[in-house]
C-alpha positions as YAML, in Angstrom:
chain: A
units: angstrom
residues:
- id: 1
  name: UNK
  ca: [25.94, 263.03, 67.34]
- id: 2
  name: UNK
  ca: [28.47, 260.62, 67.78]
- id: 3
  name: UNK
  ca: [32.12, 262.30, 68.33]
- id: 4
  name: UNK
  ca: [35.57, 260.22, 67.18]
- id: 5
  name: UNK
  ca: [37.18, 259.54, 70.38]
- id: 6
  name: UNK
  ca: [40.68, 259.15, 69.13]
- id: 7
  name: UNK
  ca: [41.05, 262.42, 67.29]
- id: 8
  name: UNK
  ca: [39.14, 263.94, 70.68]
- id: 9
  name: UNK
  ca: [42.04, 262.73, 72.08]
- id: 10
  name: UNK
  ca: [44.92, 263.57, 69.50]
- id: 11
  name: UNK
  ca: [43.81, 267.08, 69.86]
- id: 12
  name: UNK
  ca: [43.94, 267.25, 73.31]
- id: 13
  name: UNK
  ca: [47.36, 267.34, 74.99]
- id: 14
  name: UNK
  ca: [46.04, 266.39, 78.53]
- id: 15
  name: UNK
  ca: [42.71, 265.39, 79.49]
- id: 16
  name: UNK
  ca: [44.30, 263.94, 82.44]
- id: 17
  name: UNK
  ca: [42.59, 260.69, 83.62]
- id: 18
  name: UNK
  ca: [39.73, 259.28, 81.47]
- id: 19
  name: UNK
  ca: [36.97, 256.58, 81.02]
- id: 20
  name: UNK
  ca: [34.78, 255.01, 77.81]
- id: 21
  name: UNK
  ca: [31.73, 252.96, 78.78]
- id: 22
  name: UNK
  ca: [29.60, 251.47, 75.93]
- id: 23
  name: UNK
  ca: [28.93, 248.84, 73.72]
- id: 24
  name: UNK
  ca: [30.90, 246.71, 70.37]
- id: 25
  name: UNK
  ca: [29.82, 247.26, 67.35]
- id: 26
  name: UNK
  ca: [28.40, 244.12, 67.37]
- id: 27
  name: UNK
  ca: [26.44, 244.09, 70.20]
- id: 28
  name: UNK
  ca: [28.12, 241.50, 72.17]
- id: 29
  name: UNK
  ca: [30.38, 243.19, 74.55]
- id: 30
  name: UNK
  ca: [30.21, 245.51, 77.01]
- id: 31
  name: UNK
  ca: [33.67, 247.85, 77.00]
- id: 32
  name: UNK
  ca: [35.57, 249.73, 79.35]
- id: 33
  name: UNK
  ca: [38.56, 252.05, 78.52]
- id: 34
  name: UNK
  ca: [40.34, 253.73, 81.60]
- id: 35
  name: UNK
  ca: [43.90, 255.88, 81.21]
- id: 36
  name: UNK
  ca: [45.88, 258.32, 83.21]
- id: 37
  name: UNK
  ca: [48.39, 260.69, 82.37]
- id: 38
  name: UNK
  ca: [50.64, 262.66, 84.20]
- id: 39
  name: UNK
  ca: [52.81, 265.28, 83.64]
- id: 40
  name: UNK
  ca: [55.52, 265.37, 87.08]
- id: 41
  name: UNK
  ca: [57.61, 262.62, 88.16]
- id: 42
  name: UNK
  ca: [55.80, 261.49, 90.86]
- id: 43
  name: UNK
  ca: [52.35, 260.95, 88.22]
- id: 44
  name: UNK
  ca: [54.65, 259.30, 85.64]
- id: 45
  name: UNK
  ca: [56.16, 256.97, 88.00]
- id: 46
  name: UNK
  ca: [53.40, 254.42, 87.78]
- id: 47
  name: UNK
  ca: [52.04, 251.08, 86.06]
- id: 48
  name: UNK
  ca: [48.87, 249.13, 85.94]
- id: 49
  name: UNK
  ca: [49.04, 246.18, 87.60]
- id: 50
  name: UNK
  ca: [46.29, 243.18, 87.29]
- id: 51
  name: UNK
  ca: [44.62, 242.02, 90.42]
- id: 52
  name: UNK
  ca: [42.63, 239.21, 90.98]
- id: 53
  name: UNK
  ca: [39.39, 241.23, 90.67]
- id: 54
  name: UNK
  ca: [40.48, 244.23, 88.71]
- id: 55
  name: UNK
  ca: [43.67, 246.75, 88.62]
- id: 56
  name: UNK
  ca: [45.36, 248.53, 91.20]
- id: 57
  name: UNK
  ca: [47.73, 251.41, 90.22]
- id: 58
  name: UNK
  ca: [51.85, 250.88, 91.70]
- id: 59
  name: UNK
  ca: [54.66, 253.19, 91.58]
- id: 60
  name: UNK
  ca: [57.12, 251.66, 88.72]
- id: 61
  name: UNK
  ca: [60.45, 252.69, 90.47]
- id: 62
  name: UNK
  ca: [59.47, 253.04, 94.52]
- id: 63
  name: UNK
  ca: [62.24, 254.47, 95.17]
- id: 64
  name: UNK
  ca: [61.22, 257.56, 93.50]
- id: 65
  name: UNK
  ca: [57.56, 257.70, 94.70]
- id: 66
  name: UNK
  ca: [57.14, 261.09, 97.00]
- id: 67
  name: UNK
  ca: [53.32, 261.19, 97.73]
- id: 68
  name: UNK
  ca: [51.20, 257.85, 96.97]
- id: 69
  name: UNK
  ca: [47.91, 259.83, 98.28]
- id: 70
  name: UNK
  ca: [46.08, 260.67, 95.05]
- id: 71
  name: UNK
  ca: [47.72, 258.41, 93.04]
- id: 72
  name: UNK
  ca: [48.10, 254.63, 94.06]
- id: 73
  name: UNK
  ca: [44.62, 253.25, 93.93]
- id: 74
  name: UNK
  ca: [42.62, 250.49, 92.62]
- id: 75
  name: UNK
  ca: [40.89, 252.11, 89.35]
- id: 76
  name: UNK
  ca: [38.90, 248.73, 88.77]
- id: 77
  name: UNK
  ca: [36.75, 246.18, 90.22]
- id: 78
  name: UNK
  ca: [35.05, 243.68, 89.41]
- id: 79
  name: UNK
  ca: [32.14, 242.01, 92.28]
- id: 80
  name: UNK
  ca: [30.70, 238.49, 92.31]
- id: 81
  name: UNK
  ca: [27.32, 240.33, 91.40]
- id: 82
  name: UNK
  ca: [28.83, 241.05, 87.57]
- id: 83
  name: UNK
  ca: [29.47, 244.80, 88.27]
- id: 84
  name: UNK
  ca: [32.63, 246.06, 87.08]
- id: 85
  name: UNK
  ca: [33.38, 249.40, 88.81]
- id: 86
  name: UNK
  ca: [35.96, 252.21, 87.09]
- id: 87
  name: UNK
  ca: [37.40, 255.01, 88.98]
- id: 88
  name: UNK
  ca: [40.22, 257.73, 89.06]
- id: 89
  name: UNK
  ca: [40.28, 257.43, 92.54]
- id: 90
  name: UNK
  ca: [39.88, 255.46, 95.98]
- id: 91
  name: UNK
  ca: [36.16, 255.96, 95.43]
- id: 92
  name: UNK
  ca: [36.28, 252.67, 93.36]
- id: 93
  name: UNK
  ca: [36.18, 251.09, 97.01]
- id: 94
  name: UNK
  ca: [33.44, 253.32, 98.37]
- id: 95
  name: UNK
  ca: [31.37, 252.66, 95.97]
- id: 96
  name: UNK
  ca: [32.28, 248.44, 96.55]
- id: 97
  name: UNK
  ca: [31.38, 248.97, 99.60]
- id: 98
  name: UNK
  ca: [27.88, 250.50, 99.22]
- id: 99
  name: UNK
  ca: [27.19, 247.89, 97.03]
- id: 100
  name: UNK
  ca: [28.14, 245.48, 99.02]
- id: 101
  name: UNK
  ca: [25.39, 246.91, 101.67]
- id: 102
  name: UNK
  ca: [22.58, 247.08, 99.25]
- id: 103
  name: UNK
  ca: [23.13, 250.91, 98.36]
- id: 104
  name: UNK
  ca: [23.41, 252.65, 94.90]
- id: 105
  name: UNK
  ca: [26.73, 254.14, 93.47]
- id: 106
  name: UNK
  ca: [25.24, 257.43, 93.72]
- id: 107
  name: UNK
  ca: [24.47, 256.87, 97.78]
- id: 108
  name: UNK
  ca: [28.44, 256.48, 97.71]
- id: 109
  name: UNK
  ca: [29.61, 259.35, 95.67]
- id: 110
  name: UNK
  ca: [27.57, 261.58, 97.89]
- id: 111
  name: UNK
  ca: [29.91, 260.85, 100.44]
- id: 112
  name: UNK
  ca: [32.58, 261.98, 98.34]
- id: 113
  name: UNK
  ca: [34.02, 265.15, 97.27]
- id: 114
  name: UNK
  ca: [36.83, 266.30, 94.36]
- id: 115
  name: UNK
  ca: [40.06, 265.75, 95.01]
- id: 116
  name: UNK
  ca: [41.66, 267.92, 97.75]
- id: 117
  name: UNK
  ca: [44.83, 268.77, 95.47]
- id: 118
  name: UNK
  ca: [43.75, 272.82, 95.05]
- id: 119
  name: UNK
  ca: [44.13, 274.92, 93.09]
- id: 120
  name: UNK
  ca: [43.29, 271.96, 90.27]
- id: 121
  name: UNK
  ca: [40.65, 270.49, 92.58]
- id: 122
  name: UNK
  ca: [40.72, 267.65, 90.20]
- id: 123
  name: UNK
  ca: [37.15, 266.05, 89.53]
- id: 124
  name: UNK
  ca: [36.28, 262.52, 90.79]
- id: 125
  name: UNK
  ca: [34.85, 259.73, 87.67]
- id: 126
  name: UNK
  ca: [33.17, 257.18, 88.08]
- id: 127
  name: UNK
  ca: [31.62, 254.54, 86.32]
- id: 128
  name: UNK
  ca: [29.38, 251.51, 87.12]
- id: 129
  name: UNK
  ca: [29.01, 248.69, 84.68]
- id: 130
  name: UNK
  ca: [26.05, 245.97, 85.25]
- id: 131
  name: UNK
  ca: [25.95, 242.49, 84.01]
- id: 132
  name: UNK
  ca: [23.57, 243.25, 81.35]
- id: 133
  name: UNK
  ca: [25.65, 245.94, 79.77]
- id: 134
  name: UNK
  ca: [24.10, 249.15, 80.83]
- id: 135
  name: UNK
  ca: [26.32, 251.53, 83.17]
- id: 136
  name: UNK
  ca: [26.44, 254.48, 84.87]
- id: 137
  name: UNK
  ca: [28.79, 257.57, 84.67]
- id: 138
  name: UNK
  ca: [29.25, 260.40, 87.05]
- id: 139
  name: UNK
  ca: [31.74, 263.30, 87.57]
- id: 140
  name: UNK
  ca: [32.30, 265.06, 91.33]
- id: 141
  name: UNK
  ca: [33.20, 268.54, 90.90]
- id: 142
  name: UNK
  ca: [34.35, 271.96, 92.61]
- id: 143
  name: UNK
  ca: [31.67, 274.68, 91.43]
- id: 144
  name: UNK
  ca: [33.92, 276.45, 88.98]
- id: 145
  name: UNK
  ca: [36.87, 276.25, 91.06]
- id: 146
  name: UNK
  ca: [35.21, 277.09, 94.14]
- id: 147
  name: UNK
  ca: [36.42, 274.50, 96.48]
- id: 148
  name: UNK
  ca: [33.52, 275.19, 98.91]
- id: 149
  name: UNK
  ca: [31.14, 273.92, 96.53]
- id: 150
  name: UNK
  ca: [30.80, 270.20, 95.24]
- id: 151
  name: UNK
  ca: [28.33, 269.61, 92.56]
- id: 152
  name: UNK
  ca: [27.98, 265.87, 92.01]
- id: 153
  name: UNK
  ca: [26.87, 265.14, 88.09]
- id: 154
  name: UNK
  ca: [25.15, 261.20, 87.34]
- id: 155
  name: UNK
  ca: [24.01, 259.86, 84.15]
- id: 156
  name: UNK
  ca: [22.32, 256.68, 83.36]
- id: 157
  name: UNK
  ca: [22.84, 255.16, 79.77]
- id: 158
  name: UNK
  ca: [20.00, 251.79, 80.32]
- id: 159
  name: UNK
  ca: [19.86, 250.53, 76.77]
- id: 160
  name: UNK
  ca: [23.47, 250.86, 75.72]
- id: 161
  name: UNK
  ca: [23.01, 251.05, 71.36]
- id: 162
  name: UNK
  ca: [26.14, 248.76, 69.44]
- id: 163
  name: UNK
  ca: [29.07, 250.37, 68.46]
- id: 164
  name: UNK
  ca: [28.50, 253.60, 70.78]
- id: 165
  name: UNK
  ca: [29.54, 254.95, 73.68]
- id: 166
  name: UNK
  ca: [30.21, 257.86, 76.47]
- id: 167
  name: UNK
  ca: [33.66, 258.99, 77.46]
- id: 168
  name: UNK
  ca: [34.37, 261.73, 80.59]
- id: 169
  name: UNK
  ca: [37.66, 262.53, 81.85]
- id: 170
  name: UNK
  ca: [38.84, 264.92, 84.64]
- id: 171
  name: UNK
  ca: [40.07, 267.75, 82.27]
- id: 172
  name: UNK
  ca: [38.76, 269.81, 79.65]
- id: 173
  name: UNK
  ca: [42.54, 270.36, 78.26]
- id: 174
  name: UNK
  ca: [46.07, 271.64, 79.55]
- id: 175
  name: UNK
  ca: [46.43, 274.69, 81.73]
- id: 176
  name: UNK
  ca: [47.21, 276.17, 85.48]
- id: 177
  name: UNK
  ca: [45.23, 275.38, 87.09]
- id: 178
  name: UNK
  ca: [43.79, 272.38, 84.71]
- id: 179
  name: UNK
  ca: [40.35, 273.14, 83.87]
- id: 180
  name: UNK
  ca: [37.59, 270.67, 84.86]
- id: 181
  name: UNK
  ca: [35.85, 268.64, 82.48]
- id: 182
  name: UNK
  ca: [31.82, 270.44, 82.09]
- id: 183
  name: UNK
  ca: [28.98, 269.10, 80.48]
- id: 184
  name: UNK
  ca: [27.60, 265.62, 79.83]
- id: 185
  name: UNK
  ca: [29.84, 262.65, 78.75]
- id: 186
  name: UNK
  ca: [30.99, 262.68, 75.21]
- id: 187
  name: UNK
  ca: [28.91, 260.50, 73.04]
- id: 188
  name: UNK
  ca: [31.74, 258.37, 70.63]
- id: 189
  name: UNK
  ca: [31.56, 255.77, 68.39]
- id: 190
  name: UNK
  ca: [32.87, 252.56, 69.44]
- id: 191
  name: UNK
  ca: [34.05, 250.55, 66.30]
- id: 192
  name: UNK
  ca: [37.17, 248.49, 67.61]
- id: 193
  name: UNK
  ca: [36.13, 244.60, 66.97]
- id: 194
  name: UNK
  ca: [37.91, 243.56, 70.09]
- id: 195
  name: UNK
  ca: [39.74, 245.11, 73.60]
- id: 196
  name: UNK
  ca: [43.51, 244.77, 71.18]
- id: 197
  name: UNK
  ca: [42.60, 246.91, 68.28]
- id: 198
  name: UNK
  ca: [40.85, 249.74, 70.48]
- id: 199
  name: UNK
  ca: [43.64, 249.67, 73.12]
- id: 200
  name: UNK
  ca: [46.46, 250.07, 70.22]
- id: 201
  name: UNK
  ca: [43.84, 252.98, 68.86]
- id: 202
  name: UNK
  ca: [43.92, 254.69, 71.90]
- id: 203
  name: UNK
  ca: [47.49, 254.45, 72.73]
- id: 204
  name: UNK
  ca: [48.44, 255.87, 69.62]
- id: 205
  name: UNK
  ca: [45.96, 258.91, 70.01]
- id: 206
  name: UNK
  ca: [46.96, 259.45, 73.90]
- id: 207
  name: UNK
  ca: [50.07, 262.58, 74.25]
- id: 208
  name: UNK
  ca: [53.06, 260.78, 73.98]
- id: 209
  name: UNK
  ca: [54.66, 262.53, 76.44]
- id: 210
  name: UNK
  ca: [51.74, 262.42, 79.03]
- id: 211
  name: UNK
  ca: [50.37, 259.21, 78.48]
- id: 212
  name: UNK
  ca: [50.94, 256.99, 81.55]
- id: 213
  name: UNK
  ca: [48.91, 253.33, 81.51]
- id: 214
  name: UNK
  ca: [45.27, 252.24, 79.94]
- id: 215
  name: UNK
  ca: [43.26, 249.92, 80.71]
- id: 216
  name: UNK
  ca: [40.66, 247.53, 78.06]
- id: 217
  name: UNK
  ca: [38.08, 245.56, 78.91]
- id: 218
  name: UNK
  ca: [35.82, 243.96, 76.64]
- id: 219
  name: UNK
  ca: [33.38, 241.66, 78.63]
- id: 220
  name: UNK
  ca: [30.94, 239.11, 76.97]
- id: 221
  name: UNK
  ca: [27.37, 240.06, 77.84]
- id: 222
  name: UNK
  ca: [26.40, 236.33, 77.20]
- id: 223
  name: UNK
  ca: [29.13, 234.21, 78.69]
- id: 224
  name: UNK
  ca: [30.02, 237.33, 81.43]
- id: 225
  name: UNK
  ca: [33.58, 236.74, 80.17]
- id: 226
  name: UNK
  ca: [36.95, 239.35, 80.31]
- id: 227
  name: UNK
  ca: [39.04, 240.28, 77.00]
- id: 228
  name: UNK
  ca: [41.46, 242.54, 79.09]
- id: 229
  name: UNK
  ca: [44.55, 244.30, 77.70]
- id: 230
  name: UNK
  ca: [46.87, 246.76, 79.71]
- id: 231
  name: UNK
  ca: [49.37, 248.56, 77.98]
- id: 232
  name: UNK
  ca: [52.03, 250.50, 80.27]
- id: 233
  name: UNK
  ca: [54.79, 253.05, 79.28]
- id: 234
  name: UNK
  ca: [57.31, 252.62, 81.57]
...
């Protein structure tokens, strides 16, 4: 049953950093969604910034920037192949480079672990988009906090249906430490007409004091082209 992603999300004070993969309601785009949040300085210190193949994550004022580690990255990319790659991390360019050798994205994520920021031991998502609109999602997590565990988590969505979608993000809700995000990817309906209307939708459902930067993509499955809309808070 399909879930409404924006009251998910007005209900939940901090699900940290998040993704949406699917499909318009017409059929005709493939969509993306990507935000983080952040609730210290240092995580609120930062902007989206467009590349020439994707996004890369920069601290707003770097003057006040203290550790860039876990949180100046390049959440999107975009290869010559049609792929668009997502990420909350610096996996987005493992998983470019296993591509780029003729591996899957799940040969690169098992060369990956959670983040090594205990006692959160914040979960790794990804996403892989191909050119015909199907994707991939998967979530790298500690083994209910256990940091000597990693349980790696992929799903496969190969027939994307209009107007839905699947949305993961790192936390289940607010808490010390933050709890992990469990189960399968939310299934949500995607009903935005275009990458403006469902990044306003989300921004307004996203903790106003949390919310950080989000990302929109629609991309035309016939013409392969980008609708792409970043709104930033700072």
């Amino acid at each position: 049953m399909k879930q409404d992603l924006c009251a998910l999300l007005r209900a939940n004070s901090y699900p940290g950093r998040g993704i949406l993969l699917g499909r318009s309601a017409d059929g005709k785009n493939a969509v993306i969604a990507y935000f983080i949040m952040g609730r210290s300085e240092n995580s609120r210190n930062r902007v989206f910034e467009e590349t020439p193949d994707g996004i890369r994550t920069k601290a707003f004022d770097e003057s006040k920037m203290t550790d860039p580690s876990l949180i100046i990255y390049h959440p999107v990319r975009r290869l010559e192949n049609g792929m668009t790659i997502v990420t909350n991390g610096d996996q987005t360019d493992t998983i470019r480079d296993a591509l780029a050798q003729g591996h899957c994205y799940r040969h690169a994520l098992n060369t990956r672990t959670f983040e090594p920021d205990g006692p959160n031991w914040t979960p790794r998502i990804s996403g892989v988009v191909k050119p015909d609109g199907s994707y991939n999602l998967s979530i790298l997590k500690s083994l209910d906090g256990d940091p000597a565990c990693c349980c790696r988590y992929f799903f496969e969505y190969g027939s994307p249906i209009a107007g839905t979608g699947h949305f993961i993000s790192t936390y289940q809700g607010d808490g010390s430490p933050l709890p992990s995000f469990a189960g399968e990817p939310v299934a949500v309906e995607v009903g935005a007409p275009d990458a403006s209307a469902l990044e306003k939708a989300l921004w307004e459902s996203l903790n106003e004091d949390n919310k950080v930067s989000l990302f929109v993509d629609y991309i035309g499955l016939e013409q392969g082209t980008h609708h792409t809309v970043i709104h930033n808070k700072q």
